[in-house]
Tab-separated table of C-alpha atoms in Angstrom:
chain	number	residue	atom	x	y	z
Q	5	MET	CA	-110.544	-69.789	-10.560
Q	6	THR	CA	-113.567	-71.725	-9.279
Q	7	ALA	CA	-113.858	-75.472	-9.435
Q	8	GLN	CA	-116.063	-77.526	-11.654
Q	9	SER	CA	-117.560	-80.447	-9.845
Q	10	VAL	CA	-115.815	-83.662	-10.774
Q	11	SER	CA	-116.744	-86.693	-8.828
Q	12	SER	CA	-114.167	-89.281	-9.789
Q	13	ARG	CA	-110.880	-89.719	-8.034
Q	14	ASP	CA	-107.832	-91.313	-9.532
Q	15	PRO	CA	-106.792	-94.462	-7.703
Q	16	ARG	CA	-103.313	-92.963	-7.486
Q	17	GLY	CA	-104.812	-90.377	-5.190
Q	18	PHE	CA	-105.064	-87.646	-7.816
Q	19	ASP	CA	-108.000	-85.424	-7.008
Q	20	ARG	CA	-109.430	-83.922	-10.151
Q	21	ARG	CA	-111.341	-81.289	-8.207
Q	22	LYS	CA	-108.096	-79.923	-6.844
Q	23	PHE	CA	-106.541	-80.033	-10.298
Q	24	ILE	CA	-109.345	-78.051	-11.873
Q	25	MET	CA	-109.155	-75.483	-9.129
Q	26	GLY	CA	-105.702	-74.402	-9.652
Q	27	THR	CA	-103.279	-75.534	-12.309
Q	28	GLY	CA	-101.652	-73.010	-14.552
Q	29	VAL	CA	-101.610	-69.405	-13.447
Q	30	ALA	CA	-104.453	-69.183	-10.958
Q	31	ALA	CA	-105.546	-67.554	-7.749
Q	32	ALA	CA	-107.253	-69.404	-4.930
Q	33	ALA	CA	-110.312	-67.133	-5.001
Q	34	THR	CA	-112.140	-65.118	-7.619
Q	35	ALA	CA	-112.387	-61.338	-7.592
Q	36	ALA	CA	-115.403	-59.826	-5.871
Q	37	THR	CA	-115.175	-56.215	-7.023
Q	38	THR	CA	-113.600	-54.115	-9.698
Q	39	VAL	CA	-111.153	-51.595	-8.354
Q	40	GLY	CA	-109.431	-50.544	-11.507
Q	41	VAL	CA	-107.736	-51.922	-14.505
Q	42	GLY	CA	-104.019	-51.389	-14.717
Q	43	THR	CA	-101.856	-52.067	-17.665
Q	44	PRO	CA	-98.630	-54.007	-17.893
Q	45	ALA	CA	-95.456	-52.025	-18.075
Q	46	SER	CA	-94.141	-51.050	-21.450
Q	47	GLY	CA	-91.666	-53.260	-23.250
Q	48	ALA	CA	-93.993	-56.124	-24.023
Q	49	THR	CA	-92.399	-59.367	-25.165
Q	50	ARG	CA	-92.249	-59.438	-28.918
Q	51	LEU	CA	-94.409	-62.313	-30.099
Q	52	PRO	CA	-92.468	-64.781	-32.242
Q	53	ASN	CA	-93.433	-65.757	-35.776
Q	54	PRO	CA	-95.802	-68.662	-35.233
Q	55	LEU	CA	-94.487	-72.174	-35.563
Q	56	PRO	CA	-96.603	-75.272	-36.210
Q	57	VAL	CA	-98.203	-76.437	-33.004
Q	58	PRO	CA	-96.205	-79.212	-31.325
Q	59	GLU	CA	-97.756	-82.554	-30.608
Q	60	PRO	CA	-98.557	-83.128	-26.933
Q	61	ILE	CA	-96.923	-85.854	-24.895
Q	62	THR	CA	-98.733	-89.145	-25.375
Q	63	GLY	CA	-99.441	-89.749	-21.702
Q	64	GLY	CA	-101.334	-87.638	-19.242
Q	65	VAL	CA	-104.057	-87.633	-16.634
Q	66	LEU	CA	-107.632	-88.751	-17.155
Q	67	LEU	CA	-110.081	-86.294	-15.687
Q	68	ASP	CA	-112.656	-89.106	-15.888
Q	69	PRO	CA	-111.164	-92.626	-15.576
Q	70	ALA	CA	-114.104	-93.987	-17.569
Q	71	ASP	CA	-113.523	-91.632	-20.499
Q	72	PRO	CA	-110.236	-91.887	-22.430
Q	73	ALA	CA	-111.142	-88.665	-24.239
Q	74	SER	CA	-110.912	-86.796	-20.957
Q	75	ILE	CA	-107.112	-87.032	-20.981
Q	76	ILE	CA	-105.103	-83.901	-20.396
Q	77	HIS	CA	-101.547	-84.244	-21.600
Q	78	TRP	CA	-99.856	-83.109	-18.424
Q	79	LEU	CA	-98.027	-84.893	-15.627
Q	80	LEU	CA	-96.747	-83.667	-12.274
Q	81	PRO	CA	-93.155	-84.658	-11.477
Q	82	GLY	CA	-92.074	-84.493	-7.883
Q	83	PRO	CA	-91.072	-86.719	-4.969
Q	84	VAL	CA	-93.692	-89.316	-4.138
Q	85	GLY	CA	-95.579	-88.120	-1.099
Q	86	ALA	CA	-95.099	-84.435	-1.842
Q	87	THR	CA	-98.058	-82.215	-2.631
Q	88	THR	CA	-98.128	-78.801	-4.253
Q	89	GLN	CA	-98.038	-75.941	-1.848
Q	90	VAL	CA	-101.527	-74.441	-2.158
Q	91	ILE	CA	-103.744	-76.694	-4.249
Q	92	GLY	CA	-102.325	-79.888	-2.754
Q	93	LEU	CA	-101.917	-81.895	-5.965
Q	94	PRO	CA	-99.926	-85.082	-5.321
Q	95	ALA	CA	-96.595	-85.480	-7.074
Q	96	MET	CA	-96.343	-88.488	-9.383
Q	97	GLY	CA	-92.687	-89.389	-8.873
Q	98	LEU	CA	-89.414	-88.266	-10.372
Q	99	ASP	CA	-89.360	-90.575	-13.426
Q	100	VAL	CA	-92.226	-88.507	-14.816
Q	101	ASP	CA	-92.044	-86.480	-18.014
Q	102	PRO	CA	-91.987	-82.776	-17.131
Q	103	SER	CA	-92.641	-81.718	-20.714
Q	104	THR	CA	-96.034	-81.016	-22.215
Q	105	VAL	CA	-94.525	-81.076	-25.707
Q	106	GLY	CA	-94.078	-84.453	-27.399
Q	107	ASN	CA	-91.468	-85.420	-29.995
Q	108	PHE	CA	-89.121	-83.019	-28.241
Q	109	ASN	CA	-85.375	-82.847	-27.690
Q	110	GLY	CA	-83.828	-79.971	-25.797
Q	111	ALA	CA	-83.581	-77.925	-22.631
Q	112	GLN	CA	-86.322	-78.221	-20.099
Q	113	ALA	CA	-87.084	-76.340	-16.874
Q	114	TYR	CA	-89.938	-77.089	-14.496
Q	115	ALA	CA	-91.226	-75.616	-11.257
Q	116	VAL	CA	-94.312	-75.254	-9.131
Q	117	VAL	CA	-93.974	-71.966	-7.278
Q	118	ALA	CA	-96.263	-70.556	-4.637
Q	119	GLY	CA	-96.730	-67.506	-2.477
Q	120	LYS	CA	-99.030	-64.539	-2.024
Q	121	ALA	CA	-100.611	-62.377	-4.711
Q	122	ARG	CA	-102.185	-58.993	-4.158
Q	123	GLY	CA	-105.262	-58.273	-6.243
Q	124	SER	CA	-106.388	-54.886	-7.451
Q	125	ASP	CA	-109.473	-55.566	-5.342
Q	126	GLY	CA	-107.308	-55.239	-2.248
Q	127	VAL	CA	-107.498	-58.937	-1.439
Q	128	THR	CA	-104.395	-61.054	-0.803
Q	129	TYR	CA	-104.605	-64.474	-2.381
Q	130	ASP	CA	-102.661	-67.663	-1.840
Q	131	CYS	CA	-101.452	-68.657	-5.260
Q	132	GLU	CA	-99.616	-71.441	-6.984
Q	133	PHE	CA	-98.171	-71.541	-10.493
Q	134	ASP	CA	-96.946	-74.497	-12.489
Q	135	VAL	CA	-94.477	-73.188	-15.050
Q	136	ARG	CA	-92.371	-75.168	-17.536
Q	137	VAL	CA	-90.215	-74.328	-20.513
Q	138	MET	CA	-89.277	-76.578	-23.409
Q	139	GLU	CA	-86.658	-75.066	-25.718
Q	140	GLY	CA	-85.082	-77.100	-28.479
Q	141	HIS	CA	-86.047	-79.254	-31.435
Q	142	TYR	CA	-89.448	-80.763	-31.979
Q	143	VAL	CA	-91.352	-82.581	-34.695
Q	144	ALA	CA	-94.893	-81.418	-35.342
Q	145	ALA	CA	-97.644	-83.373	-37.113
Q	146	ASP	CA	-96.190	-82.485	-40.529
Q	147	GLY	CA	-93.102	-84.544	-39.705
Q	148	VAL	CA	-90.710	-81.611	-40.079
Q	149	GLU	CA	-88.111	-80.980	-37.379
Q	150	ARG	CA	-87.976	-77.399	-36.180
Q	151	ARG	CA	-86.484	-75.425	-33.346
Q	152	GLY	CA	-88.648	-73.444	-30.984
Q	153	ALA	CA	-89.412	-72.506	-27.397
Q	154	PHE	CA	-92.628	-73.255	-25.581
Q	155	ALA	CA	-93.892	-72.584	-22.089
Q	156	PHE	CA	-96.558	-74.284	-20.044
Q	157	MET	CA	-98.200	-71.688	-17.845
Y	16	MET	CA	-104.670	-67.622	-16.938
Y	17	GLN	CA	-103.353	-70.016	-19.527
Y	18	PRO	CA	-102.898	-70.443	-23.273
Y	19	GLY	CA	-105.853	-72.795	-23.758
Y	20	ILE	CA	-106.003	-76.338	-25.143
Y	21	PHE	CA	-105.223	-76.891	-28.813
Y	22	PRO	CA	-107.352	-79.239	-30.941
Y	23	ASN	CA	-104.515	-81.788	-30.930
Y	24	GLY	CA	-104.574	-81.818	-27.113
Y	25	LEU	CA	-101.510	-79.678	-26.454
Y	26	PHE	CA	-102.338	-78.455	-22.977
Y	27	TRP	CA	-101.916	-74.864	-21.746
Y	28	THR	CA	-98.652	-74.506	-23.696
Y	29	ALA	CA	-97.751	-71.478	-25.758
Y	30	GLN	CA	-94.931	-70.626	-28.071
Y	31	ILE	CA	-92.590	-68.055	-26.579
Y	32	PRO	CA	-89.681	-66.204	-28.155
Y	33	ARG	CA	-86.443	-68.092	-27.721
Y	34	SER	CA	-84.985	-64.878	-26.355
Y	35	GLY	CA	-87.371	-65.161	-23.415
Y	36	PHE	CA	-85.583	-68.232	-22.055
Y	37	ARG	CA	-81.939	-68.528	-21.160
Y	38	SER	CA	-80.301	-71.582	-19.657
Y	39	ASN	CA	-76.968	-73.166	-18.916
Y	40	ARG	CA	-76.028	-76.187	-16.875
Y	41	ARG	CA	-76.641	-74.496	-13.544
Y	42	SER	CA	-79.276	-71.805	-14.032
Y	43	ALA	CA	-82.128	-70.715	-16.234
Y	44	THR	CA	-84.401	-67.716	-16.570
Y	45	LEU	CA	-87.768	-67.150	-18.188
Y	46	LYS	CA	-88.908	-63.581	-18.785
Y	47	LEU	CA	-92.132	-62.583	-20.484
Y	48	ARG	CA	-93.683	-59.150	-20.514
Y	49	GLY	CA	-97.198	-58.228	-21.582
Y	50	TYR	CA	-97.710	-61.757	-22.875
Y	51	PRO	CA	-101.274	-62.605	-23.957
Y	52	LEU	CA	-103.087	-65.399	-22.173
Y	53	VAL	CA	-106.677	-66.360	-21.422
Y	54	GLU	CA	-108.217	-66.455	-17.994
Y	55	THR	CA	-111.001	-68.939	-17.377
Y	56	TYR	CA	-112.980	-68.734	-14.160
Y	57	GLN	CA	-113.812	-72.369	-14.616
Y	58	ALA	CA	-111.008	-74.475	-16.018
Y	59	PHE	CA	-111.770	-75.989	-19.430
Y	60	ASN	CA	-114.893	-73.823	-19.745
Y	61	THR	CA	-114.111	-71.528	-22.659
Y	62	ALA	CA	-117.419	-69.723	-22.187
Y	63	SER	CA	-115.928	-68.157	-19.077
Y	64	ALA	CA	-112.736	-67.058	-20.849
Y	65	ASN	CA	-111.390	-63.540	-20.703
Y	66	PRO	CA	-108.299	-62.192	-22.437
Y	67	GLY	CA	-105.439	-61.090	-20.270
Y	68	LEU	CA	-101.770	-60.229	-20.217
Y	69	ILE	CA	-99.015	-61.491	-17.996
Y	70	ASN	CA	-95.569	-60.357	-16.848
Y	71	LEU	CA	-93.542	-63.319	-15.684
Y	72	SER	CA	-90.008	-63.638	-14.368
Y	73	VAL	CA	-88.762	-67.045	-13.227
Y	74	THR	CA	-85.238	-68.025	-12.162
Y	75	TRP	CA	-84.018	-71.581	-11.741
Y	76	THR	CA	-80.865	-72.239	-9.723
Y	77	ALA	CA	-79.570	-75.795	-9.727
Y	78	THR	CA	-79.065	-77.267	-6.288
Y	79	GLY	CA	-77.912	-80.798	-7.005
Y	80	ASP	CA	-75.922	-83.090	-9.233
Y	81	GLU	CA	-77.139	-84.287	-12.616
Y	82	VAL	CA	-79.345	-87.346	-12.368
Y	83	GLU	CA	-80.716	-89.512	-15.145
Y	84	ARG	CA	-84.499	-89.650	-15.253
Y	85	GLY	CA	-87.011	-91.540	-17.352
Y	86	LYS	CA	-87.191	-94.988	-18.914
Y	87	GLY	CA	-87.283	-94.062	-22.570
Y	88	ASN	CA	-88.821	-96.562	-24.967
Y	89	THR	CA	-88.551	-99.422	-22.504
Y	90	VAL	CA	-92.048	-98.414	-21.404
Y	91	ALA	CA	-95.230	-97.728	-23.342
Y	92	PRO	CA	-95.417	-94.356	-25.134
Y	93	ASP	CA	-98.144	-93.162	-22.789
Y	94	ASP	CA	-96.242	-94.157	-19.672
Y	95	PRO	CA	-95.252	-91.164	-17.518
Y	96	ALA	CA	-91.642	-92.386	-17.741
Y	97	ALA	CA	-91.557	-92.457	-21.554
Y	98	PHE	CA	-88.700	-89.965	-21.770
Y	99	LEU	CA	-84.990	-89.734	-21.074
Y	100	GLY	CA	-83.411	-86.792	-19.357
Y	101	LEU	CA	-80.506	-85.524	-17.351
Y	102	PHE	CA	-81.749	-83.172	-14.672
Y	103	ARG	CA	-80.609	-81.244	-11.658
Y	104	ASP	CA	-82.964	-80.427	-8.821
Y	105	ALA	CA	-83.394	-76.676	-8.566
Y	106	ARG	CA	-84.688	-73.918	-6.392
Y	107	VAL	CA	-86.872	-71.424	-8.196
Y	108	THR	CA	-87.988	-67.900	-7.432
Y	109	ALA	CA	-90.553	-66.023	-9.467
Y	110	SER	CA	-92.712	-62.959	-9.799
Y	111	VAL	CA	-95.962	-62.791	-11.731
Y	112	GLU	CA	-98.284	-59.956	-12.673
Y	113	GLY	CA	-101.591	-60.607	-14.389
Y	114	TYR	CA	-103.848	-58.104	-16.100
Y	115	ARG	CA	-107.359	-58.606	-17.397
Y	116	PRO	CA	-110.562	-56.572	-17.433
Y	117	GLY	CA	-111.851	-56.303	-13.900
Y	118	LEU	CA	-108.909	-57.595	-11.898
Y	119	ASN	CA	-105.154	-57.348	-11.856
Y	120	PHE	CA	-102.873	-59.199	-9.503
Y	121	LYS	CA	-99.258	-59.068	-8.515
Y	122	ALA	CA	-97.251	-61.834	-6.876
Y	123	GLY	CA	-93.731	-60.754	-6.096
Y	124	LYS	CA	-92.121	-63.414	-3.946
Y	125	LEU	CA	-92.950	-66.853	-5.185
Y	126	SER	CA	-90.719	-69.845	-4.677
Y	127	SER	CA	-90.594	-73.569	-5.263
Y	128	ASP	CA	-89.953	-74.163	-1.572
Y	129	GLY	CA	-92.274	-76.836	-0.289
Y	130	PHE	CA	-92.595	-78.734	-3.558
Y	131	TYR	CA	-90.213	-79.365	-6.439
Y	132	ALA	CA	-88.361	-77.930	-9.392
Y	133	ASN	CA	-85.753	-79.169	-11.808
Y	134	MET	CA	-83.862	-78.239	-14.935
Y	135	GLY	CA	-81.843	-80.035	-17.557
Y	136	ARG	CA	-82.099	-81.634	-20.965
Y	137	MET	CA	-84.476	-84.314	-22.144
Y	138	ARG	CA	-86.018	-86.087	-25.108
Y	139	ASN	CA	-89.286	-87.914	-25.684
Y	140	GLY	CA	-91.525	-89.294	-28.412
Y	141	SER	CA	-89.833	-89.693	-31.788
Y	142	TYR	CA	-86.465	-88.728	-30.290
Y	143	LEU	CA	-86.272	-91.892	-28.177
């Protein structure tokens, strides 16, 4: 995943360029050649019947401090001073909401994992993945409480 | 690869089957197979989006005692601490395989070592 150029820097030390480079499921470099297209193993996860989209958390990070509309509803819990393993995003503290789903009550699991990935192009990439699960009750925009499971990835 | 951003701002978050996630007080697992996502070469640039599939297996193992986190509705709703939770620090291992036209990748030995992971129960928003 290549980076878009973003000039501003959060006074908390949050570098938007680093964020754009690598949150979610991402590799540190793009593919240069096509070697072949494999297919995932059989036994694909059965997609659930769709639920109403949850509301996001109210807070988040401004990609542009001058533009409130640039907010992404995502925070990065972790010990102050720590940085993610590959991209180097700074943790925001431990009293930081790990959910991306708002109006939520339930089980939550959060991790930033890192290691090596082997591409079908023969290249080994450093990679980092931020993965979170929110499973429980939530209230969508229609005001109805439902139960569901959601993953940030 | 990620689920995209919904019009209401929900960020890179997709519904998953409840059967794909299992948790108790000391461990949790997330397993998805052939799950559809979108890969964007430039984040937030949907013009560069390609469809893809992912196999994901993540295991959380609690390493510490339960700790209260968050400040609930004693702070503004957009404050990062506007939640209440009871969490344990965790160590996480994971494997990920991604498939999309032109490039597949496989990452077999990922871990949370060097940064942070946790698990527990929490509430935010209208549940505070």
